[in-house]
């Protein structure tokens, strides 16, 4: 919290940190508290033990990217590149002091750092190395200092810092560039009492970055007159004629409801600047900071112990006030919002930083990025399926799935779904809006009782005819990072999550309920399946596995556990194999099989990234992740 306030207070563009003490994983909360709005953080943790680690906090508009790194024993570092106005390679270094505990030596450091410099000295762009090297450069007679200075000179590197950077009075924190590069305008050293190291404040000869701007397309739904909106919906062509329409016409007319919303809340474009914000910041904090600055200036002028102590006490008072103010702010929010689950969830999400900023691979523009994602996901499936086919051919396997015994039961016709059941089904569907829906959930809720008969008719016409309209088989896909610690520069770090129309999910839910009832009543569920099965979960799977292992051990048997992770399992499902298996193994026939065939075939999707859509792609295999079925 103190570092975050320092960055905002000084309008810092880049902050290099050493000894971050961040673990390799499970640090989202710490990093979230560290980053002001509009900033990003990269770090290299120490592996194998606590302590150490280096990081770089920077404005997102600087477009700083991590470079591929080697691993050295004697020092830790973060290698990054700044690619906006100039190409600058920024490297943050921390050299732990050698000791018997870490088995490090100065000789090892000079060998490894010399090898490291050989690799980076010829790199493209300007070079800036910053960090804590733990050499006393204030003592030119120290043998290690001499050796380090000679090493820098041999690579024609310049070290800028002179003066104490540590509470002990030594110069430990250094700034290094190539001798011919004049990237550093000037620097000063001051102690904000954040740690036992002072801040080395640089002014670089590059253009100061602006905060990131974001373009939004918004509707002012709060300004909508709900009574007039509902009246227009009731008077629409859809509500007056839905009982006489066929399925396709009904779905198309339902999609036209967006024209009513456009009249009441037209889409408007707005540009916002992502600036650091602290809603708990008070006038009292501002006043305390003003006093702190006055005391700091006075101490710089007099350099007396008395003025230093007064300045130090004021720093502690400001830091304590910031912490207590933030705590009081969120305590008040939680207490006042305890009866409002939405507000409470949002507050907790902000505190835990679960609403992380989505980042994607570098690309010249959003359209190119969206199409690149589309091509990657498509080619990934093509490659996996091709590899499977090649494997089967090489082993002369013609039928990879043995023929199952014919099912003695049949499910060939869906029953009609009443309006009350439709209402119950829809209440069990997640109320997340899809951008393809004509009405967002918040507006749909205002007139849902009026639209319910329309939705019920669409569902029943779909089940009765055994078809799923093509317009309901289009998915908007958002790439999501598989794990928070994966590189967002790699397409393989993302998985495609489909978002489907509300009506599509409503039909799917009606089908899913009837299919599940049929499987349950006739004991057709897979015996050992825990996923996508009522009253089952990962917990039941773990309990079963644990019980089987314990029983085997009690019987004196050996246990071997084989775990299989299928790559893109949902996306590579073969439609013909699935339909054949449903027919033979589970007795799915008639209109039910027709509907499932229609549901799986002629599906399309497009990728949406930063509000920009890719070209439509055909989905020839697989089932959409994010769907009900």
XYZ file of C-alpha atoms in Angstrom:
629
model
C 0.000 0.000 0.000
C 2.880 2.365 0.816
C 4.612 1.650 -2.503
C 1.345 2.137 -4.396
C 0.809 5.511 -2.743
C 4.403 6.501 -3.498
C 3.974 5.673 -7.208
C 0.775 7.712 -7.477
C 2.134 10.589 -5.391
C 5.281 10.932 -7.525
C 3.530 10.098 -10.830
C 6.182 7.428 -11.350
C 6.304 5.882 -14.825
C 8.591 2.922 -14.053
C 9.582 1.542 -10.646
C 12.286 -1.132 -10.357
C 12.065 -3.205 -7.170
C 14.545 -5.625 -5.605
C 13.984 -8.121 -2.804
C 10.266 -8.352 -3.552
C 9.920 -11.563 -1.522
C 7.087 -12.640 -3.809
C 6.499 -16.407 -4.080
C 6.356 -18.041 -7.531
C 2.566 -18.485 -7.222
C -0.368 -17.374 -5.107
C 0.596 -13.693 -5.147
C -2.335 -12.171 -7.059
C -3.611 -10.316 -3.990
C -0.219 -8.764 -3.226
C 0.351 -7.699 -6.834
C -3.196 -6.352 -7.067
C -2.620 -4.189 -3.975
C 0.668 -2.995 -5.448
C -0.619 -1.876 -8.877
C -2.524 1.398 -9.240
C -5.113 1.613 -12.027
C -3.349 1.865 -15.380
C -0.191 0.067 -14.190
C 1.195 -3.437 -14.777
C 3.735 -5.509 -12.903
C 6.335 -8.038 -14.052
C 8.497 -9.991 -11.640
C 11.020 -12.777 -11.335
C 10.623 -14.623 -8.017
C 13.309 -16.559 -6.215
C 12.802 -20.283 -6.616
C 13.642 -22.804 -3.959
C 13.746 -20.487 -0.954
C 12.135 -17.386 0.490
C 13.355 -13.831 -0.038
C 14.970 -12.187 -3.032
C 13.126 -11.595 -6.268
C 12.957 -8.554 -8.542
C 10.070 -6.716 -10.176
C 9.105 -3.876 -12.475
C 6.007 -1.717 -11.948
C 5.132 0.464 -14.946
C 2.398 2.368 -16.746
C 0.580 0.100 -19.185
C 0.908 2.664 -21.973
C 4.673 2.006 -21.984
C 4.094 -1.432 -23.538
C 6.922 -3.134 -21.641
C 7.343 -6.834 -22.432
C 9.333 -9.547 -20.689
C 12.258 -11.055 -22.613
C 13.373 -14.677 -22.552
C 15.750 -15.188 -19.632
C 18.540 -17.536 -18.663
C 18.978 -18.676 -15.073
C 22.020 -17.688 -13.014
C 22.837 -18.814 -9.488
C 24.653 -15.741 -8.208
C 22.121 -13.056 -9.127
C 18.429 -12.638 -9.894
C 17.174 -10.447 -12.701
C 14.215 -9.371 -14.807
C 14.874 -8.726 -18.494
C 12.324 -6.547 -20.292
C 12.005 -4.277 -23.308
C 10.284 -0.925 -23.701
C 9.021 -0.686 -27.279
C 6.988 2.511 -27.644
C 8.959 5.625 -28.601
C 12.414 4.038 -28.390
C 13.689 0.512 -27.986
C 15.122 0.348 -24.479
C 16.152 -2.852 -22.754
C 15.457 -2.497 -19.027
C 17.094 -5.034 -16.723
C 16.509 -5.161 -12.961
C 19.223 -7.006 -10.995
C 19.573 -8.193 -7.417
C 22.809 -9.784 -6.217
C 22.390 -11.543 -2.852
C 25.403 -11.103 -0.553
C 27.485 -14.319 -0.574
C 27.247 -16.385 2.606
C 27.705 -19.912 3.872
C 23.920 -20.297 3.874
C 23.484 -19.652 0.146
C 26.851 -21.119 -0.949
C 27.415 -18.169 -3.294
C 30.771 -16.538 -3.974
C 31.894 -13.284 -5.527
C 33.971 -15.265 -8.028
C 30.850 -17.043 -9.274
C 29.068 -13.704 -9.676
C 31.844 -12.172 -11.764
C 31.920 -15.252 -13.990
C 28.152 -15.333 -14.476
C 27.630 -11.571 -14.769
C 30.449 -11.334 -17.312
C 28.768 -14.061 -19.365
C 25.450 -12.243 -19.005
C 26.929 -8.933 -20.206
C 28.469 -10.647 -23.224
C 24.981 -11.625 -24.334
C 23.226 -8.296 -23.796
C 25.932 -5.798 -24.745
C 25.331 -6.392 -28.463
C 21.530 -6.366 -28.178
C 19.411 -3.989 -30.223
C 18.340 -0.670 -28.709
C 19.532 1.252 -25.685
C 20.448 -0.477 -22.432
C 19.476 0.394 -18.858
C 20.509 -1.826 -15.933
C 19.202 -0.959 -12.467
C 19.468 -2.825 -9.211
C 21.040 -3.682 -5.895
C 24.498 -5.192 -6.499
C 25.639 -5.184 -2.850
C 29.074 -3.754 -3.693
C 30.339 -0.722 -1.751
C 30.958 1.561 -4.709
C 31.504 4.425 -2.262
C 34.797 2.703 -1.346
C 37.022 2.696 -4.467
C 39.785 0.840 -2.587
C 37.613 -2.194 -1.910
C 38.952 -5.127 -4.021
C 35.460 -6.249 -5.058
C 34.509 -2.694 -5.997
C 37.644 -2.382 -8.132
C 36.925 -5.667 -9.856
C 33.304 -4.700 -10.539
C 34.257 -1.261 -11.916
C 36.877 -2.891 -14.146
C 34.280 -5.381 -15.407
C 31.921 -2.556 -16.386
C 34.765 -0.684 -18.086
C 35.723 -3.760 -20.104
C 32.227 -3.715 -21.629
C 32.289 0.086 -22.061
C 29.491 0.539 -19.518
C 28.893 3.624 -17.381
C 27.713 3.615 -13.753
C 25.924 6.824 -12.670
C 25.190 6.664 -8.944
C 27.361 8.231 -6.265
C 26.233 8.855 -2.718
C 24.623 6.703 -0.065
C 21.667 4.552 -1.156
C 21.421 2.457 2.015
C 20.800 3.117 5.690
C 24.348 1.899 6.430
C 25.751 4.740 4.297
C 27.018 2.686 1.340
C 26.329 2.964 -2.393
C 24.669 -0.360 -3.203
C 21.999 0.559 -5.764
C 23.333 1.310 -9.230
C 22.245 2.603 -12.634
C 24.272 1.332 -15.606
C 24.093 2.185 -19.318
C 26.386 1.972 -22.335
C 28.950 4.790 -22.160
C 27.891 6.376 -25.451
C 24.177 6.390 -24.608
C 22.829 9.534 -22.931
C 19.545 8.103 -21.767
C 19.803 9.420 -18.174
C 19.120 13.143 -17.866
C 19.705 13.434 -14.122
C 19.060 11.579 -10.870
C 18.601 12.256 -7.196
C 18.590 10.059 -4.101
C 16.055 10.460 -1.304
C 14.654 8.333 1.485
C 10.832 8.064 1.686
C 11.263 5.643 4.616
C 9.770 2.711 2.745
C 12.713 0.374 3.395
C 16.369 0.463 4.451
C 17.239 1.464 0.866
C 16.745 4.967 -0.486
C 14.963 5.698 -3.751
C 17.172 6.417 -6.748
C 14.969 8.721 -8.806
C 15.856 9.024 -12.503
C 14.679 11.346 -15.211
C 15.178 9.650 -18.569
C 15.501 11.428 -21.890
C 12.362 9.909 -23.374
C 8.852 11.202 -23.873
C 6.664 10.840 -20.783
C 3.894 8.309 -21.424
C 0.239 9.158 -21.164
C -2.231 7.009 -19.293
C -4.014 4.331 -21.299
C -7.240 5.431 -22.955
C -10.099 3.009 -23.405
C -12.969 3.300 -25.873
C -16.312 2.078 -24.581
C -19.688 1.541 -26.231
C -22.338 2.194 -23.600
C -26.088 2.379 -23.138
C -27.515 4.559 -20.386
C -29.951 1.937 -19.102
C -30.616 3.868 -15.896
C -32.238 6.637 -17.906
C -34.768 4.285 -19.526
C -38.407 4.860 -18.640
C -39.297 1.278 -17.743
C -43.051 1.777 -18.117
C -42.682 3.153 -21.656
C -40.168 0.447 -22.533
C -42.527 -2.334 -21.415
C -45.386 -0.699 -23.304
C -43.347 -0.665 -26.514
C -42.439 -4.332 -26.031
C -46.098 -5.274 -25.513
C -47.093 -3.330 -28.638
C -44.337 -4.870 -30.757
C -45.065 -7.030 -33.787
C -43.520 -9.974 -31.924
C -45.869 -9.902 -28.942
C -48.950 -9.421 -31.104
C -48.202 -12.170 -33.636
C -45.936 -14.775 -31.988
C -48.679 -17.444 -31.809
C -48.922 -17.633 -35.614
C -45.207 -17.527 -36.504
C -42.969 -20.434 -37.489
C -39.773 -21.112 -35.550
C -37.295 -19.236 -37.760
C -39.544 -16.164 -38.111
C -40.178 -16.161 -34.377
C -36.469 -16.221 -33.526
C -35.685 -13.520 -36.088
C -38.446 -11.286 -34.759
C -37.254 -11.836 -31.184
C -33.803 -10.635 -32.229
C -35.410 -7.431 -33.534
C -36.290 -6.366 -29.977
C -32.977 -4.499 -29.945
C -34.606 -1.784 -32.082
C -36.898 -0.946 -29.150
C -33.906 -0.720 -26.832
C -32.091 1.487 -29.371
C -34.954 3.982 -29.161
C -34.843 4.130 -25.364
C -31.087 3.778 -24.759
C -29.042 4.267 -27.938
C -25.445 3.054 -27.957
C -22.965 5.869 -27.402
C -19.196 5.894 -27.742
C -17.127 7.159 -24.837
C -13.396 7.434 -24.243
C -12.080 7.144 -20.707
C -8.577 7.511 -19.289
C -7.444 4.815 -16.871
C -5.990 6.863 -14.015
C -4.947 5.681 -10.562
C -7.847 5.946 -8.157
C -8.184 5.544 -4.420
C -11.776 6.028 -3.192
C -10.571 5.987 0.410
C -8.281 8.993 -0.150
C -9.407 11.760 2.221
C -8.671 15.430 2.784
C -6.976 14.454 6.034
C -4.466 12.313 4.100
C -3.829 15.218 1.753
C -3.206 17.566 4.692
C -0.830 15.093 6.368
C 1.110 14.692 3.120
C 1.436 18.457 2.788
C 2.993 18.595 6.265
C 5.291 15.701 5.322
C 6.565 17.577 2.256
C 7.204 20.690 4.360
C 9.181 18.689 6.927
C 11.131 16.924 4.168
C 12.150 20.250 2.596
C 13.155 21.596 5.999
C 15.308 18.546 6.731
C 17.046 18.791 3.332
C 17.842 22.404 4.208
C 19.071 21.952 7.804
C 20.250 18.292 7.885
C 19.734 18.191 11.669
C 18.734 15.057 13.581
C 15.751 16.841 15.108
C 14.293 17.747 11.690
C 15.039 14.244 10.400
C 13.126 12.672 13.296
C 10.147 15.002 12.777
C 10.086 14.121 9.068
C 10.383 10.401 9.859
C 7.525 10.500 12.359
C 5.318 12.306 9.841
C 6.075 9.614 7.216
C 4.967 6.920 9.636
C 1.832 8.907 10.485
C 0.877 9.271 6.797
C 1.415 5.564 6.107
C -0.657 4.586 9.130
C -3.446 6.979 8.120
C -3.581 5.561 4.571
C -3.904 1.999 5.905
C -6.589 2.917 8.427
C -8.508 4.983 5.860
C -8.596 2.101 3.370
C -9.624 -0.336 6.096
C -12.422 1.963 7.286
C -13.645 2.527 3.716
C -14.012 -1.172 2.913
C -15.375 -2.026 6.361
C -18.113 0.538 5.815
C -18.845 -0.806 2.312
C -19.120 -4.390 3.553
C -21.296 -3.476 6.534
C -23.648 -1.313 4.474
C -23.781 -3.752 1.555
C -24.175 -6.975 3.518
C -27.823 -7.273 2.433
C -26.997 -6.630 -1.245
C -25.155 -9.670 -2.584
C -24.193 -7.975 -5.847
C -22.599 -5.002 -4.067
C -20.917 -7.266 -1.515
C -19.515 -9.549 -4.222
C -18.191 -6.562 -6.164
C -16.549 -5.145 -3.024
C -14.860 -8.444 -2.165
C -13.743 -8.875 -5.797
C -12.132 -5.431 -5.697
C -10.383 -6.269 -2.436
C -9.100 -9.616 -3.711
C -8.353 -8.248 -7.208
C -10.210 -11.093 -8.903
C -11.399 -8.722 -11.649
C -8.015 -8.714 -13.307
C -7.301 -6.828 -16.505
C -7.447 -9.072 -19.563
C -4.295 -8.941 -21.681
C -3.621 -10.461 -25.064
C -0.635 -11.133 -27.351
C 0.904 -8.134 -29.102
C -0.748 -7.311 -32.415
C -0.899 -4.332 -34.798
C -4.661 -3.929 -34.300
C -7.627 -5.695 -32.616
C -8.962 -7.103 -35.912
C -5.655 -8.822 -36.688
C -5.520 -10.155 -33.132
C -9.068 -11.536 -33.301
C -8.382 -13.269 -36.628
C -5.066 -14.613 -35.310
C -6.878 -16.156 -32.340
C -9.468 -17.640 -34.702
C -6.771 -19.141 -36.934
C -4.861 -20.511 -33.934
C -7.881 -22.224 -32.353
C -8.954 -23.655 -35.730
C -5.515 -24.954 -36.675
C -5.000 -26.406 -33.201
C -8.090 -28.610 -33.619
C -7.128 -29.566 -37.176
C -3.673 -30.629 -35.971
C -4.940 -32.651 -33.002
C -7.531 -34.481 -35.113
C -4.940 -35.064 -37.835
C -2.501 -36.522 -35.305
C -5.219 -38.862 -33.985
C -6.108 -40.057 -37.493
C -2.431 -40.631 -38.331
C -1.992 -42.629 -35.125
C -5.015 -44.808 -35.909
C -3.838 -45.415 -39.482
C -0.319 -46.317 -38.364
C -1.763 -48.967 -36.045
C -4.423 -50.184 -38.532
C -7.258 -49.281 -36.171
C -10.410 -48.799 -38.254
C -12.948 -48.511 -35.452
C -11.467 -46.834 -32.344
C -14.768 -47.142 -30.447
C -16.041 -50.731 -30.099
C -19.692 -51.248 -30.997
C -21.823 -51.029 -27.875
C -24.746 -53.299 -27.110
C -28.031 -51.974 -28.422
C -29.893 -49.985 -25.768
C -33.214 -51.591 -24.723
C -34.721 -48.176 -24.050
C -35.677 -45.370 -26.420
C -36.006 -41.625 -26.160
C -37.499 -40.377 -29.400
C -39.853 -37.491 -28.566
C -39.549 -34.441 -26.338
C -42.536 -33.597 -24.210
C -44.059 -30.127 -24.347
C -42.706 -27.639 -21.843
C -45.198 -25.433 -19.990
C -44.671 -21.758 -19.173
C -44.176 -22.445 -15.467
C -41.524 -25.045 -16.249
C -39.833 -22.656 -18.682
C -39.718 -20.030 -15.942
C -38.200 -22.584 -13.562
C -35.621 -23.657 -16.164
C -34.577 -20.104 -16.956
C -34.152 -19.268 -13.291
C -31.543 -22.059 -13.155
C -29.531 -20.591 -16.035
C -26.738 -18.139 -15.253
C -28.059 -14.639 -15.900
C -24.938 -13.454 -17.693
C -25.758 -11.341 -20.730
C -24.482 -12.247 -24.168
C -23.579 -9.474 -26.583
C -25.649 -11.272 -29.238
C -28.842 -10.930 -27.193
C -31.259 -8.203 -28.313
C -31.878 -7.227 -24.673
C -29.394 -7.308 -21.776
C -30.486 -9.287 -18.733
C -31.273 -6.180 -16.680
C -33.826 -5.026 -19.301
C -35.125 -8.517 -19.984
C -35.996 -8.903 -16.309
C -38.268 -5.857 -16.467
C -40.482 -7.405 -19.149
C -39.814 -11.105 -18.777
C -43.352 -12.047 -17.739
C -44.570 -10.540 -21.004
C -41.882 -12.270 -23.086
C -42.161 -15.639 -21.288
C -44.893 -16.999 -23.632
C -42.678 -16.121 -26.614
C -39.685 -17.964 -25.162
C -41.876 -20.965 -24.267
C -43.203 -21.135 -27.840
C -39.677 -20.933 -29.299
C -38.561 -23.802 -27.044
C -41.527 -26.010 -27.891
C -41.340 -25.336 -31.636
C -37.658 -26.265 -31.563
C -38.289 -29.505 -29.645
C -41.322 -30.406 -31.727
C -39.593 -29.863 -35.081
C -36.285 -31.385 -34.011
C -34.345 -28.363 -35.242
C -32.162 -25.633 -33.809
C -32.350 -22.398 -35.866
C -29.030 -21.410 -37.455
C -29.130 -17.950 -35.857
C -29.021 -19.641 -32.432
C -25.948 -21.697 -33.347
C -23.564 -18.747 -33.525
C -21.199 -18.325 -30.585
C -19.143 -15.300 -29.648
C -15.877 -16.626 -28.240
C -13.655 -14.861 -25.735
C -10.087 -16.124 -25.264
C -9.355 -16.546 -21.553
C -5.973 -17.178 -19.965
C -5.841 -20.796 -18.739
C -3.758 -19.909 -15.674
C -2.828 -16.514 -14.264
C 0.916 -17.270 -14.389
C 1.018 -18.171 -18.096
C 2.435 -15.762 -20.652
C -0.295 -13.732 -22.322
C 2.011 -13.311 -25.331
C 1.471 -16.967 -26.298
C -1.767 -17.989 -28.046
C -1.463 -21.463 -26.522
C -1.938 -19.910 -23.052
C -5.596 -19.174 -23.870
C -8.719 -21.324 -24.071
C -11.834 -20.400 -26.079
C -14.966 -19.796 -24.008
C -18.222 -19.566 -25.954
C -21.021 -17.198 -25.040
C -24.423 -18.014 -26.513
C -27.746 -16.272 -26.814
C -30.198 -16.435 -23.936
C -32.843 -18.198 -26.069
C -30.280 -20.766 -27.226
C -29.331 -21.586 -23.637
C -33.030 -21.784 -22.693
C -33.680 -24.421 -25.375
C -30.535 -26.291 -24.351
C -31.655 -26.306 -20.722
C -35.030 -27.790 -21.655
C -33.266 -30.515 -23.654
C -30.713 -31.145 -20.894
C -33.416 -31.640 -18.259
C -35.335 -34.175 -20.353
C -32.161 -36.011 -21.393
C -30.962 -36.210 -17.783
C -34.347 -37.490 -16.603
C -34.278 -40.192 -19.292
C -30.737 -41.297 -18.410
C -31.487 -41.317 -14.675
C -34.791 -43.189 -14.928
C -33.221 -45.924 -17.066
C -29.895 -46.121 -15.192
C -27.914 -45.176 -18.295
C -25.414 -42.840 -16.643
C -21.787 -43.911 -16.784
C -21.071 -45.620 -13.472
C -17.822 -43.842 -12.658
C -18.647 -40.448 -14.162
C -18.706 -37.497 -11.780
C -18.709 -34.523 -14.164
C -21.967 -33.123 -15.581
C -24.029 -35.500 -13.461
C -26.592 -34.566 -10.778
C -25.312 -34.826 -7.195
C -21.761 -35.497 -8.429
C -18.638 -33.354 -8.580
C -14.863 -33.485 -8.258
C -15.447 -34.229 -4.563
C -17.301 -37.483 -5.326
C -14.602 -38.466 -7.842
C -11.852 -37.907 -5.253
C -13.776 -39.812 -2.588
C -14.207 -42.785 -4.931
C -10.543 -42.826 -5.962
C -9.363 -42.472 -2.366
C -11.674 -45.254 -1.196
C -10.522 -47.607 -3.973
C -6.872 -46.909 -3.137
C -7.389 -47.509 0.586
C -9.297 -50.747 -0.046
C -6.585 -52.004 -2.390
C -3.866 -51.214 0.151
C -5.853 -52.923 2.911
C -6.029 -56.027 0.702
C -2.265 -55.943 0.235
C -2.480 -54.955 -3.428
C -0.249 -52.497 -5.253
C -1.818 -49.338 -6.653
C -0.975 -47.538 -9.882
C -2.807 -44.302 -10.686
C -2.913 -43.265 -14.343
C -4.070 -39.710 -15.081
C -5.047 -38.697 -18.611
C -5.452 -35.083 -19.700
C -7.006 -34.750 -23.154
C -5.929 -31.652 -25.044
C -8.929 -29.647 -26.326
C -11.251 -32.519 -25.372
C -14.487 -30.579 -25.946
C -13.275 -28.963 -29.153
C -12.248 -32.210 -30.873
C -15.448 -34.234 -30.346
C -16.381 -35.982 -33.599
C -20.046 -35.232 -34.353
C -20.793 -38.449 -36.257
C -19.192 -40.614 -33.555
C -21.099 -38.778 -30.830
C -24.452 -39.128 -32.599
C -23.824 -42.815 -33.332
C -22.937 -43.450 -29.696
C -26.034 -41.578 -28.491
C -28.196 -43.676 -30.792
C -26.726 -47.126 -30.079
C -25.504 -46.847 -26.497
C -28.224 -44.595 -25.092
C -31.240 -45.242 -27.327
C -31.598 -41.675 -28.606
C -33.913 -41.833 -31.626
C -36.465 -39.913 -33.678
C -37.032 -36.208 -33.066
C -34.582 -36.175 -30.162
C -31.764 -37.445 -32.366
C -32.866 -35.045 -35.114
C -32.641 -32.132 -32.694
C -29.172 -33.124 -31.454
C -28.009 -33.544 -35.062
C -29.354 -30.092 -35.915
C -27.787 -28.641 -32.765
C -24.318 -29.975 -33.615
C -24.230 -29.242 -37.347
C -23.745 -25.901 -39.128
C -22.447 -24.193 -35.990
C -20.405 -21.024 -36.386
C -18.324 -18.837 -34.137
C -16.288 -15.665 -34.130
C -13.654 -14.350 -31.753
C -14.251 -11.060 -29.965
C -11.197 -9.212 -28.662
C -11.309 -5.665 -27.285
C -14.710 -5.083 -28.899
C -13.557 -6.230 -32.346
C -14.837 -9.376 -34.070
C -13.010 -11.870 -36.243
C -14.444 -13.403 -39.393
C -17.038 -16.155 -38.906
C -15.612 -19.686 -38.711
C -17.393 -22.994 -39.243
C -17.405 -25.411 -36.311
C -17.111 -28.833 -37.952
C -16.379 -30.705 -34.743
C -16.534 -30.199 -31.013
C -19.128 -28.744 -28.697
C -19.059 -25.136 -27.452
C -17.518 -24.592 -24.028
C -19.868 -22.324 -22.138
C -23.052 -23.944 -23.445
C -25.590 -25.711 -21.220
C -25.270 -29.048 -23.020
